[in-house]
Coordinates of C-alpha atoms in Angstrom, one line a residue:
Chain A
M90 CA 17.4 -34.0 -32.6
V91 CA 14.7 -33.1 -30.2
T92 CA 15.3 -34.4 -26.7
P93 CA 12.3 -36.3 -25.2
L94 CA 10.9 -34.4 -22.2
K95 CA 11.8 -37.1 -19.8
D96 CA 15.4 -36.6 -20.6
L97 CA 15.3 -32.9 -20.2
G98 CA 18.6 -31.7 -18.8
K99 CA 20.4 -35.0 -18.8
D100 CA 22.8 -34.1 -21.6
A101 CA 23.8 -30.9 -19.9
I102 CA 24.5 -32.8 -16.7
A103 CA 26.5 -35.4 -18.7
V104 CA 28.7 -32.7 -20.2
K105 CA 28.9 -30.2 -17.4
G106 CA 28.1 -32.1 -14.2
W107 CA 25.0 -31.4 -12.1
F108 CA 26.4 -28.2 -10.6
G109 CA 27.6 -27.0 -14.0
A110 CA 24.1 -27.6 -15.4
H111 CA 22.4 -25.7 -12.6
K112 CA 24.9 -22.9 -12.0
W113 CA 22.7 -20.0 -12.9
L114 CA 19.6 -21.6 -11.3
L115 CA 21.4 -22.0 -8.0
L116 CA 22.8 -18.5 -8.2
R117 CA 19.4 -17.2 -9.0
R118 CA 17.7 -19.0 -6.1
A119 CA 20.5 -17.8 -3.8
T120 CA 20.0 -14.2 -4.9
Q121 CA 16.2 -14.4 -4.5
V122 CA 16.5 -15.9 -1.0
G123 CA 19.4 -13.7 -0.1
I124 CA 17.4 -10.5 -0.9
L125 CA 14.6 -11.8 1.3
V126 CA 17.1 -12.5 4.0
L127 CA 18.5 -9.0 3.7
F128 CA 15.1 -7.6 4.3
L129 CA 14.4 -10.0 7.1
I130 CA 17.7 -9.7 9.0
G131 CA 16.6 -6.3 10.2
P132 CA 13.5 -7.5 12.1
W133 CA 15.2 -10.7 13.1
A134 CA 18.6 -9.5 14.2
G135 CA 18.3 -5.7 14.3
L136 CA 20.8 -5.4 11.4
W137 CA 19.2 -2.9 9.0
L138 CA 20.9 -3.4 5.7
L139 CA 17.7 -3.1 3.8
K140 CA 14.5 -1.7 5.3
G141 CA 11.1 -1.8 3.6
N142 CA 10.2 -4.0 0.8
L143 CA 10.4 -4.2 -3.0
A144 CA 7.9 -1.3 -3.3
A145 CA 10.3 1.1 -1.6
S146 CA 13.3 0.6 0.7
T147 CA 16.4 2.2 2.1
V148 CA 19.8 0.7 2.0
L149 CA 21.6 1.3 5.3
D150 CA 19.0 3.9 6.1
T151 CA 20.5 6.2 3.4
V152 CA 20.2 5.1 -0.2
P153 CA 16.5 5.1 -1.3
L154 CA 15.1 2.5 -3.7
T155 CA 11.6 2.8 -5.2
D156 CA 9.7 0.8 -7.7
P157 CA 9.5 3.1 -10.7
L158 CA 6.2 1.6 -11.8
L159 CA 4.7 2.6 -8.5
V160 CA 5.9 6.2 -9.1
L161 CA 4.1 6.1 -12.4
Q162 CA 1.0 4.8 -10.7
M163 CA 1.2 7.5 -8.1
L164 CA 1.4 10.2 -10.8
A165 CA -1.5 8.5 -12.7
A166 CA -3.5 8.6 -9.4
G167 CA -2.9 12.3 -9.3
F168 CA -0.4 12.5 -6.4
V169 CA 2.0 14.9 -8.0
G170 CA 3.6 16.2 -4.7
L171 CA 5.6 13.1 -4.1
A172 CA 8.8 13.5 -2.2
S173 CA 12.1 13.6 -4.0
T174 CA 13.3 10.6 -2.1
A175 CA 10.9 8.4 -4.1
L176 CA 12.0 9.9 -7.4
L177 CA 15.6 9.4 -6.6
G178 CA 14.9 5.9 -5.5
A179 CA 13.0 5.2 -8.7
A180 CA 15.8 6.6 -10.8
I181 CA 18.4 4.4 -9.1
V182 CA 16.3 1.3 -9.7
A183 CA 15.6 2.2 -13.3
V184 CA 19.3 2.8 -14.1
F185 CA 20.2 -0.5 -12.4
Y186 CA 17.8 -2.5 -14.4
V187 CA 18.7 -0.8 -17.7
L188 CA 22.2 -2.0 -17.0
V189 CA 21.6 -5.6 -15.8
G190 CA 18.5 -6.4 -17.9
G191 CA 15.1 -5.2 -16.9
R192 CA 13.5 -8.5 -16.3
A193 CA 16.4 -9.6 -14.2
Y194 CA 14.0 -8.2 -11.6
C195 CA 11.6 -11.1 -12.5
S196 CA 14.1 -13.9 -12.4
W197 CA 16.6 -12.8 -9.8
V198 CA 14.6 -10.7 -7.4
C199 CA 10.8 -11.3 -7.6
P200 CA 9.6 -13.9 -5.1
V201 CA 6.7 -14.9 -7.3
N202 CA 9.2 -16.3 -9.7
I203 CA 9.9 -19.2 -7.3
V204 CA 6.2 -19.9 -7.2
T205 CA 5.7 -19.9 -10.9
D206 CA 8.9 -21.8 -11.6
G207 CA 7.6 -24.4 -9.2
A208 CA 4.3 -24.6 -11.0
H209 CA 6.2 -25.0 -14.3
W210 CA 8.4 -27.7 -12.9
L211 CA 5.4 -29.6 -11.6
R212 CA 3.6 -29.0 -14.9
R213 CA 6.5 -30.8 -16.6
R214 CA 6.6 -33.6 -14.0
L215 CA 2.9 -34.2 -14.4
D216 CA 3.2 -33.9 -18.1
I217 CA 0.4 -31.3 -18.4
R218 CA 0.4 -30.2 -21.9
Q219 CA -2.8 -28.2 -22.4
S220 CA -2.7 -24.5 -21.8
A221 CA -5.1 -21.7 -22.3
R222 CA -4.4 -19.5 -25.3
L223 CA -3.2 -16.3 -23.7
K224 CA -1.4 -13.7 -25.6
P225 CA 1.9 -12.6 -24.2
S226 CA 0.8 -9.1 -25.3
A227 CA -1.9 -9.3 -22.6
R228 CA 0.7 -8.0 -20.2
W229 CA 0.8 -4.6 -22.0
W230 CA -3.0 -4.4 -21.5
M231 CA -2.3 -5.2 -17.8
L232 CA 0.4 -2.5 -17.6
G233 CA -2.1 0.0 -19.1
L234 CA -4.7 -1.2 -16.7
T235 CA -2.6 -0.5 -13.6
L236 CA -2.3 3.1 -14.7
V237 CA -5.9 3.4 -15.8
V238 CA -7.3 2.1 -12.5
S239 CA -4.9 4.4 -10.6
A240 CA -6.3 7.3 -12.6
A241 CA -9.9 6.2 -12.3
T242 CA -9.8 5.6 -8.5
G243 CA -7.2 8.1 -7.5
T244 CA -5.5 5.4 -5.5
L245 CA -2.8 2.8 -6.1
A246 CA -5.6 0.4 -6.8
F247 CA -3.5 -2.4 -8.4
E248 CA -1.4 -2.6 -5.3
L249 CA -4.5 -3.9 -3.5
V250 CA -4.3 -7.1 -5.4
N251 CA -0.7 -7.2 -6.9
P252 CA 0.6 -10.7 -6.1
V253 CA 4.2 -9.6 -6.5
S254 CA 4.1 -6.9 -3.8
M255 CA 1.6 -9.0 -1.7
L256 CA 4.0 -12.0 -1.5
H257 CA 7.1 -10.0 -0.9
R258 CA 5.4 -7.8 1.7
G259 CA 3.7 -10.8 3.1
L260 CA 7.0 -12.7 3.6
I261 CA 8.4 -9.8 5.5
F262 CA 5.5 -8.3 7.3
G263 CA 2.9 -11.0 7.4
I264 CA 0.6 -12.2 4.6
G265 CA -2.9 -12.8 6.0
I266 CA -5.0 -14.5 3.4
G267 CA -2.8 -13.1 0.7
W268 CA -1.4 -16.7 0.4
A269 CA -4.7 -17.5 -1.3
V270 CA -3.7 -15.2 -4.2
I271 CA -0.3 -16.8 -4.4
A272 CA -1.9 -20.2 -4.4
A273 CA -4.2 -19.0 -7.2
I274 CA -1.2 -17.9 -9.2
F275 CA 0.5 -21.3 -8.7
L276 CA -2.6 -23.2 -9.7
F277 CA -3.2 -20.9 -12.7
D278 CA 0.3 -21.5 -14.0
L279 CA 0.0 -25.2 -13.2
F280 CA -3.4 -26.1 -14.7
V281 CA -4.6 -23.1 -16.8
A282 CA -1.8 -21.5 -18.7
R283 CA 1.9 -22.3 -19.2
H284 CA 3.9 -19.4 -17.9
G285 CA 0.5 -17.8 -17.4
W286 CA 1.3 -15.1 -14.8
C287 CA 4.9 -14.1 -15.4
G288 CA 4.9 -14.8 -19.1
H289 CA 1.6 -13.3 -20.1
L290 CA -0.1 -11.1 -17.5
C291 CA 2.2 -9.6 -14.9
P292 CA 2.3 -5.8 -15.5
M293 CA 5.5 -5.5 -13.5
G294 CA 7.2 -7.9 -15.8
A295 CA 5.9 -5.8 -18.7
F296 CA 7.3 -2.7 -17.2
Y297 CA 10.7 -4.1 -16.4
G298 CA 10.7 -5.6 -19.9
L299 CA 10.4 -2.1 -21.2
L300 CA 13.4 -1.1 -19.2
G301 CA 15.2 -4.2 -20.4
S302 CA 14.6 -3.6 -24.1
A303 CA 17.6 -1.2 -23.8
S304 CA 19.6 -3.1 -21.3
L305 CA 23.3 -3.7 -21.3
V306 CA 23.7 -7.3 -20.0
R307 CA 22.1 -9.8 -22.4
V308 CA 22.1 -13.5 -23.0
R309 CA 24.0 -14.1 -26.2
A310 CA 23.9 -17.1 -28.5
D311 CA 27.3 -16.7 -29.9
G312 CA 27.7 -20.5 -30.0
R313 CA 24.6 -20.9 -32.2
D314 CA 26.5 -22.9 -34.7
N315 CA 26.8 -25.6 -32.1
C316 CA 23.0 -25.9 -31.8
D317 CA 21.6 -29.3 -32.6
D318 CA 17.9 -28.5 -32.2
C319 CA 17.5 -30.5 -29.1
M320 CA 14.8 -27.9 -28.1
E321 CA 15.7 -28.1 -24.4
C322 CA 16.1 -24.4 -24.0
Y323 CA 12.7 -23.8 -25.5
E324 CA 11.3 -26.1 -22.8
V325 CA 12.8 -24.4 -19.9
C326 CA 12.7 -20.8 -21.2
P327 CA 10.0 -18.7 -19.6
E328 CA 9.7 -16.6 -22.7
P329 CA 10.6 -19.0 -25.5
Q330 CA 9.6 -16.6 -28.3
V331 CA 12.8 -14.6 -27.6
I332 CA 15.1 -17.5 -28.7
P333 CA 14.7 -18.0 -32.4
P334 CA 15.6 -14.4 -33.5
A335 CA 19.0 -14.9 -32.0
V336 CA 19.7 -18.6 -32.4
K337 CA 18.1 -19.2 -35.8
S338 CA 19.0 -16.0 -37.6
A339 CA 22.6 -16.9 -38.6
A340 CA 21.6 -17.5 -42.2
A341 CA 19.8 -14.2 -42.4
G342 CA 22.7 -12.4 -40.8
G343 CA 20.8 -11.6 -37.6
S344 CA 22.5 -10.7 -34.3
P345 CA 23.3 -13.6 -32.0
V346 CA 22.2 -11.4 -29.0
I347 CA 18.8 -12.1 -27.4
L348 CA 17.5 -8.6 -27.8
S349 CA 13.9 -8.9 -26.7
G350 CA 13.0 -7.1 -23.5
A351 CA 10.9 -10.1 -22.5
C352 CA 14.1 -12.2 -21.8
T353 CA 14.4 -12.4 -18.1
N354 CA 18.2 -13.1 -18.1
C355 CA 17.5 -16.1 -15.9
G356 CA 20.2 -18.1 -17.6
R357 CA 18.2 -21.4 -17.7
C358 CA 19.1 -21.7 -21.4
I359 CA 22.8 -21.4 -20.6
D360 CA 22.4 -24.1 -17.9
I361 CA 20.4 -26.6 -20.0
C362 CA 22.4 -26.3 -23.2
P363 CA 24.8 -29.2 -23.5
N364 CA 26.5 -27.5 -26.5
D365 CA 27.5 -24.1 -25.0
V366 CA 25.3 -22.2 -27.4
Y367 CA 24.5 -19.5 -24.8
A368 CA 26.5 -17.2 -22.5
F369 CA 25.9 -14.0 -20.6
G370 CA 27.5 -11.1 -22.4
L371 CA 27.0 -7.5 -23.1
R372 CA 24.7 -6.1 -25.8
G373 CA 27.6 -5.1 -28.0
R374 CA 30.3 -7.5 -26.9
A375 CA 30.6 -11.2 -26.0
L376 CA 32.4 -11.9 -22.7
V377 CA 32.8 -15.6 -23.4
T378 CA 34.3 -16.8 -26.7
P379 CA 32.3 -19.6 -28.1
R380 CA 34.2 -22.7 -29.1
P381 CA 33.3 -25.3 -31.7
L382 CA 32.4 -28.6 -30.0
P383 CA 35.4 -30.9 -29.6
A384 CA 35.4 -34.0 -31.8
D385 CA 34.9 -36.2 -28.7
H386 CA 31.8 -34.3 -27.5
P387 CA 29.2 -36.8 -26.6
R388 CA 26.8 -35.4 -29.1
N389 CA 29.0 -36.7 -31.8
S390 CA 29.3 -40.2 -30.5
A391 CA 27.4 -41.4 -27.4
P392 CA 24.3 -43.3 -28.4
G393 CA 22.9 -42.6 -24.9
F394 CA 23.1 -38.9 -25.4
A395 CA 19.5 -37.9 -25.3
S396 CA 19.5 -35.5 -28.2
N397 CA 20.9 -38.2 -30.4
V398 CA 17.8 -40.3 -29.9
Q399 CA 15.2 -39.8 -32.6
D400 CA 12.0 -38.4 -31.4
D401 CA 8.9 -37.7 -33.4
R402 CA 7.9 -34.8 -31.3
K403 CA 7.3 -31.9 -33.6
I404 CA 9.6 -28.9 -33.4
A405 CA 7.6 -26.1 -32.0
Chain B
M51 CA -6.6 -17.0 -64.1
S52 CA -4.1 -18.5 -61.7
T53 CA -3.0 -15.0 -60.6
D54 CA -6.6 -14.2 -59.7
K55 CA -6.8 -17.4 -57.7
E56 CA -3.6 -16.6 -55.8
T57 CA -4.7 -13.1 -55.1
S58 CA -8.0 -14.2 -53.7
G59 CA -6.3 -16.9 -51.7
T60 CA -3.9 -14.4 -50.2
S61 CA -6.6 -11.8 -49.4
A62 CA -8.7 -14.6 -47.8
N63 CA -5.7 -15.5 -45.6
W64 CA -5.2 -11.9 -44.8
L65 CA -8.8 -11.4 -43.9
K66 CA -8.6 -14.6 -41.8
S67 CA -5.5 -13.5 -40.0
R68 CA -6.9 -10.0 -39.5
R69 CA -10.1 -11.5 -38.1
K70 CA -8.1 -13.7 -35.7
F71 CA -6.0 -10.7 -34.7
L72 CA -9.0 -8.6 -33.9
A73 CA -10.7 -11.5 -32.1
D74 CA -7.6 -12.0 -29.9
M75 CA -7.4 -8.3 -29.2
A76 CA -11.0 -8.2 -28.2
R77 CA -10.6 -11.3 -26.0
T78 CA -7.6 -9.9 -24.2
A79 CA -9.1 -6.5 -23.8
C80 CA -12.3 -7.9 -22.4
G81 CA -10.5 -10.2 -20.0
V82 CA -8.2 -7.4 -18.8
G83 CA -11.1 -5.0 -18.7
L84 CA -13.2 -7.3 -16.5
F85 CA -10.2 -7.7 -14.2
G86 CA -9.8 -3.9 -14.1
L87 CA -13.4 -3.4 -13.3
A88 CA -13.1 -5.8 -10.3
V89 CA -9.9 -4.1 -9.1
G90 CA -11.5 -0.7 -9.5
L91 CA -14.6 -1.7 -7.5
Y92 CA -12.5 -3.3 -4.8
A93 CA -10.4 -0.1 -4.7
E94 CA -13.5 2.0 -4.1
K95 CA -14.6 -0.4 -1.4
S96 CA -11.2 -0.2 0.2
R97 CA -11.4 3.5 0.5
A98 CA -13.5 3.2 3.6
L99 CA -11.1 3.0 6.5
P100 CA -12.7 1.3 9.5
P101 CA -13.1 3.7 12.4
T102 CA -10.8 1.7 14.7
A103 CA -7.9 1.9 12.3
L104 CA -5.8 5.1 12.7
R105 CA -3.1 6.3 10.3
P106 CA 0.4 7.2 11.6
P107 CA 1.0 10.8 12.5
G108 CA 1.4 13.2 9.6
A109 CA -0.6 11.0 7.2
L110 CA -2.1 12.9 4.3
P111 CA -5.9 13.0 4.1
E112 CA -7.1 9.4 3.4
N113 CA -7.8 10.0 -0.3
D114 CA -4.4 11.4 -0.9
F115 CA -2.8 8.8 1.3
L116 CA -4.2 6.0 -0.8
A117 CA -2.5 7.5 -3.8
A118 CA 0.7 8.3 -2.1
C119 CA 1.5 5.3 0.2
V120 CA 3.5 2.6 -1.6
R121 CA 3.0 0.2 1.4
C122 CA 6.8 -0.2 1.9
G123 CA 6.5 -0.6 5.7
I124 CA 9.5 1.7 6.5
C125 CA 7.3 3.5 9.0
V126 CA 6.4 0.2 10.6
R127 CA 10.1 -0.6 11.0
D128 CA 10.9 2.9 12.3
C129 CA 8.3 2.9 15.0
P130 CA 10.2 2.1 18.3
Y131 CA 7.0 0.8 20.0
D132 CA 6.0 -1.5 17.1
I133 CA 2.5 -0.3 17.1
L134 CA 2.1 0.1 13.3
K135 CA 1.0 -2.8 11.1
L136 CA 0.6 -3.2 7.4
A137 CA -2.8 -4.4 6.5
T138 CA -3.0 -7.8 4.9
L139 CA -5.4 -8.9 2.2
G140 CA -8.8 -9.5 3.7
E141 CA -8.6 -6.9 6.4
E142 CA -10.9 -3.9 6.1
V143 CA -7.9 -1.6 5.8
A144 CA -6.6 -1.1 2.3
T145 CA -4.1 -3.9 1.6
G146 CA -0.6 -3.1 2.6
T147 CA -1.2 0.3 4.2
P148 CA 0.0 1.1 7.7
Y149 CA -2.4 1.6 10.6
F150 CA -2.6 1.3 14.4
T151 CA -5.4 0.4 16.8
A152 CA -5.7 2.7 19.7
R153 CA -7.1 0.2 22.2
T154 CA -4.3 -2.3 21.7
G155 CA -1.4 -0.2 20.7
P156 CA -1.7 3.6 20.8
C157 CA 0.8 6.1 19.4
E158 CA 3.3 7.0 22.1
M159 CA 3.9 10.4 20.5
C160 CA 7.7 10.3 20.2
E161 CA 9.1 13.8 20.0
D162 CA 11.3 13.1 17.0
I163 CA 8.4 11.3 15.1
P164 CA 10.7 8.6 13.7
C165 CA 7.9 6.9 11.7
I166 CA 7.7 10.0 9.4
V167 CA 11.3 10.7 8.8
N168 CA 12.1 8.0 6.2
C169 CA 8.7 8.0 4.4
P170 CA 10.0 7.9 0.8
T171 CA 6.9 9.3 -0.9
G172 CA 5.5 12.0 1.4
A173 CA 2.4 10.0 2.3
L174 CA 3.5 10.8 5.8
D175 CA 4.2 14.5 5.8
T176 CA 7.8 15.1 6.8
G177 CA 6.9 18.7 7.4
L178 CA 5.3 17.7 10.7
K179 CA 7.9 18.5 13.3
D180 CA 5.8 18.9 16.4
I181 CA 4.0 15.7 17.4
A182 CA 1.5 17.8 19.4
K183 CA 0.3 19.1 16.0
A184 CA -0.4 15.6 14.7
R185 CA -4.1 14.9 14.1
M186 CA -4.4 11.1 13.9
G187 CA -8.0 11.1 15.0
L188 CA -10.1 12.7 17.8
A189 CA -10.9 11.2 21.2
V190 CA -14.6 11.2 22.0
V191 CA -16.2 10.2 25.3
V192 CA -18.7 8.0 23.4
D193 CA -20.5 6.3 26.2
H194 CA -21.7 8.5 29.2
E195 CA -23.7 5.6 30.5
S196 CA -20.7 3.3 31.2
C197 CA -18.0 5.9 31.9
I198 CA -17.7 5.7 35.7
A199 CA -16.9 9.4 36.0
F200 CA -20.5 10.0 34.9
Q201 CA -21.6 7.7 37.8
G202 CA -19.9 10.0 40.3
L203 CA -16.9 7.7 40.8
R204 CA -13.4 9.1 40.6
C205 CA -11.4 7.7 37.7
E206 CA -9.7 10.4 35.6
I207 CA -7.4 7.8 34.0
C208 CA -7.9 9.3 30.6
F209 CA -7.3 12.8 31.9
N210 CA -4.1 11.6 33.6
T211 CA -2.7 9.6 30.7
C212 CA -3.2 12.2 28.1
P213 CA 0.1 13.4 26.8
V214 CA -1.3 16.9 26.2
R215 CA -2.4 16.8 29.8
G216 CA -5.0 19.3 30.9
K217 CA -5.5 20.7 27.4
A218 CA -6.9 17.9 25.2
I219 CA -8.9 16.4 28.0
K220 CA -10.2 18.6 30.8
L221 CA -12.1 17.5 33.9
E222 CA -15.3 19.5 34.3
Y223 CA -17.5 19.6 37.3
R224 CA -21.2 18.8 37.2
A225 CA -23.7 18.3 39.9
N226 CA -24.3 14.8 41.0
K227 CA -28.1 14.6 40.7
R228 CA -28.2 11.1 42.2
S229 CA -26.6 12.1 45.5
G230 CA -27.8 15.7 45.4
K231 CA -24.7 16.9 47.1
H232 CA -21.6 15.6 45.3
A233 CA -19.8 16.6 42.1
L234 CA -19.1 14.6 38.9
F235 CA -15.6 14.9 37.5
V236 CA -16.4 14.5 33.9
P237 CA -13.8 14.2 31.1
V238 CA -14.3 16.5 28.2
V239 CA -12.2 16.4 25.0
Y240 CA -11.1 19.6 23.2
S241 CA -10.4 19.0 19.6
G242 CA -8.0 21.9 19.4
D243 CA -5.4 20.0 21.3
C244 CA -6.3 16.3 20.9
T245 CA -3.7 14.5 18.7
G246 CA -5.8 11.3 18.4
C247 CA -2.8 9.3 19.8
G248 CA -5.2 6.9 21.5
L249 CA -3.4 6.6 24.9
C250 CA -6.7 7.5 26.6
E251 CA -8.6 4.8 24.9
K252 CA -5.8 2.3 25.7
A253 CA -5.9 3.4 29.4
C254 CA -9.7 3.4 29.8
I255 CA -10.4 0.9 32.6
L256 CA -13.7 -0.4 31.3
E257 CA -14.0 -3.7 29.5
A258 CA -14.8 -1.7 26.3
A259 CA -13.4 1.8 26.4
A260 CA -15.9 4.6 27.0
I261 CA -13.5 7.1 25.4
K262 CA -12.6 6.2 21.8
V263 CA -10.4 7.8 19.2
L264 CA -12.4 8.2 16.0
P265 CA -11.5 9.5 12.6
I266 CA -11.8 13.2 12.7
A267 CA -14.4 13.3 9.9
L268 CA -16.5 10.9 11.9
A269 CA -16.0 12.6 15.3
R270 CA -16.6 16.2 14.4
G271 CA -19.7 18.1 13.4
A272 CA -19.5 21.2 11.4
L273 CA -21.3 24.5 11.8
G274 CA -22.9 25.8 8.6
H275 CA -20.4 28.1 7.0
H276 CA -22.9 30.9 7.1
Y277 CA -23.0 31.0 10.9
R278 CA -21.6 34.0 12.6
L279 CA -21.1 33.8 16.3
G280 CA -21.9 37.4 17.4
W281 CA -19.8 37.3 20.6
E282 CA -16.7 36.2 18.7
Q283 CA -17.3 38.8 16.0
Q284 CA -17.8 41.4 18.6
G285 CA -14.6 40.4 20.3
E286 CA -12.7 40.7 17.0
A287 CA -14.2 44.0 16.1
G288 CA -14.0 45.4 19.6
R289 CA -17.6 46.7 19.4
P290 CA -21.0 45.4 18.8
L291 CA -21.7 44.9 15.1
V292 CA -25.4 45.4 15.4
T293 CA -27.5 48.1 17.1
P294 CA -27.6 47.2 20.8
D295 CA -30.9 46.1 22.1
Q296 CA -33.0 48.8 23.9
E297 CA -33.1 48.0 27.6
H298 CA -36.6 47.2 28.7
R299 CA -38.2 49.8 30.9
Y300 CA -40.4 48.8 33.8
N301 CA -43.0 51.1 35.3
L302 CA -42.2 50.5 38.9
P303 CA -43.2 52.5 42.0
D304 CA -40.6 54.6 43.6
G305 CA -38.1 52.8 45.7
V306 CA -38.1 49.7 43.6
H307 CA -35.8 48.7 40.7
Y308 CA -35.2 45.7 38.5
E309 CA -31.8 44.1 38.0
H310 CA -31.6 42.3 34.6
S311 CA -28.9 39.8 35.4
G312 CA -29.2 39.5 39.1
R313 CA -31.7 39.5 41.8
G314 CA -34.6 40.7 39.7
L315 CA -37.1 42.9 41.5
V316 CA -35.1 44.8 44.3
V317 CA -36.6 46.9 47.0
D318 CA -34.2 49.8 47.6
E319 CA -32.9 50.2 51.1
P320 CA -34.8 53.0 53.0
A321 CA -32.6 56.0 53.7
A322 CA -31.1 56.0 57.2
P323 CA -33.4 57.8 59.6
A324 CA -32.3 61.3 60.6
P325 CA -30.3 61.4 63.8
G326 CA -32.4 62.0 66.8
A327 CA -35.6 61.0 65.1
G328 CA -36.4 58.8 68.0
D329 CA -35.0 56.2 70.2
T330 CA -36.9 53.5 68.4
P331 CA -37.3 53.1 64.6
F332 CA -40.9 52.2 65.2
S333 CA -43.5 55.0 65.7
S334 CA -45.8 54.5 68.5
N335 CA -48.6 55.2 66.1
P336 CA -49.5 52.0 64.2
L337 CA -51.1 54.1 61.4
D338 CA -47.6 55.5 60.5
T339 CA -46.4 52.1 59.5
L340 CA -49.6 51.3 57.6
N341 CA -49.4 54.6 55.7
R342 CA -45.7 54.6 54.9
G343 CA -46.0 52.9 51.5
I344 CA -43.7 50.2 50.0
G345 CA -40.6 52.4 49.5
G346 CA -40.7 53.7 53.1
A347 CA -41.5 57.2 51.8
K348 CA -42.7 59.5 54.5

């Protein structure tokens, strides 16, 4: 039964407790803030664990890290003489995200995620339903655009306006009026399009999604038999189109693994699901064995359990 | 009959969905294209670095730099004097790129050039090992009217602060026309040694500096490539490369000659009188003097 929006998350809290129902969210926020702190502890305390920003950095002044998309843009801009440090850094980053899930960058590292998640949370609180019809595929056009403008101008043109690097650099080095761009992203996601920036437009998300389409760490829906169509995961998922191919394909013999590169490995579905449908696992192997719901699971009895309440909302 | 109906219905659906697909594609492409146009135009505009913004030492030429710099800020962190900044959106400098301003924070010209060492992309050329070879800009004494050295006052702060002392800025003497008897000690910049660090601009005692570091392209003129400076070519070849000019011949009376680069018309000294010619060089006959002629010929 579809859970009414106002009861979103209540069932998960009833079953797992508040911390259990926000485990991955809290871990994710801690990681996002922690990475910022690692960058900031240098200028604050003179402890140079990470120096630079998400575009390029060095770990302990030795291991280079570079954004591989920036390397592609540099090559498109015609700068072919780039130092091997940048190439090595890009290779390290690319391999890392192929392992942990490309768009883990989006949900675990990128600071804009906090902004757009905030917009989405407020959108739900204000019950804003309307949304501009954007195609998620627009991001591929945007990805192409970053390379085309680089080639056309011979500069890293997109970096002039890229909200992701602008916010991260801004938090570490000073943002100027860049905050206006971030505010624009927030308002766009809040009033114009649901998951507008991260889910439809961001070319960095598109690029890391490409890396992630081959990634090792995946969200798996091995417990999909437990699913009672409460639809809560669709509500919180930043890329809900990735869910049905895994959760609803049992009859057709489909894989329970969420294979789409668009999945950000944020783990909100794992948190919100009261019935343990989802768990992190590997592409080829489950790490958590799904169990059938016990007979005394609230879904089977409790009348107050939100997903037991009939709702005429149409299943999306 | 029913088969026909089904087929036509399916093909109508197919046409409809194809139309929708194409319309969606066009809409997305147009939106993204417009955005791209705006970004491209903004990028072209951002190419113009304001003249007060100087790139760190070893920076590639501006056009290459804008393709190579990922705006990571490692150079900013590695500068021990904290003079480098990353431009923020809204500044005239391309967003996120590093620069410094000579008047407020000049480059201190560290010998080990730490800002370059960890540049991951090569936007700052790690091949630069000698800071004296850096060319961040070029100092120019832009305002002779306010520079107090040109008023005849002793200042020489820029000369004394210059890390390439005595080479990049030299003091040259000029006549002080106002007083008519003093010298001006005027600073003159030599581009062959100026690194563009900006220490002179920082040190200038005026309210607004009379010596400013400008981008080299702005500060320098360029001789037409067809120009050949004869004296340089002659020095290289060790001989004149053109037929030497004929020396002008003057028709002058005896006892007079002309010095080209010197005194001009010169009257030769008369030969010493023969010993015992007389006790006095002057003849007692005044006509002797009158008839002697200019050269003193007898």
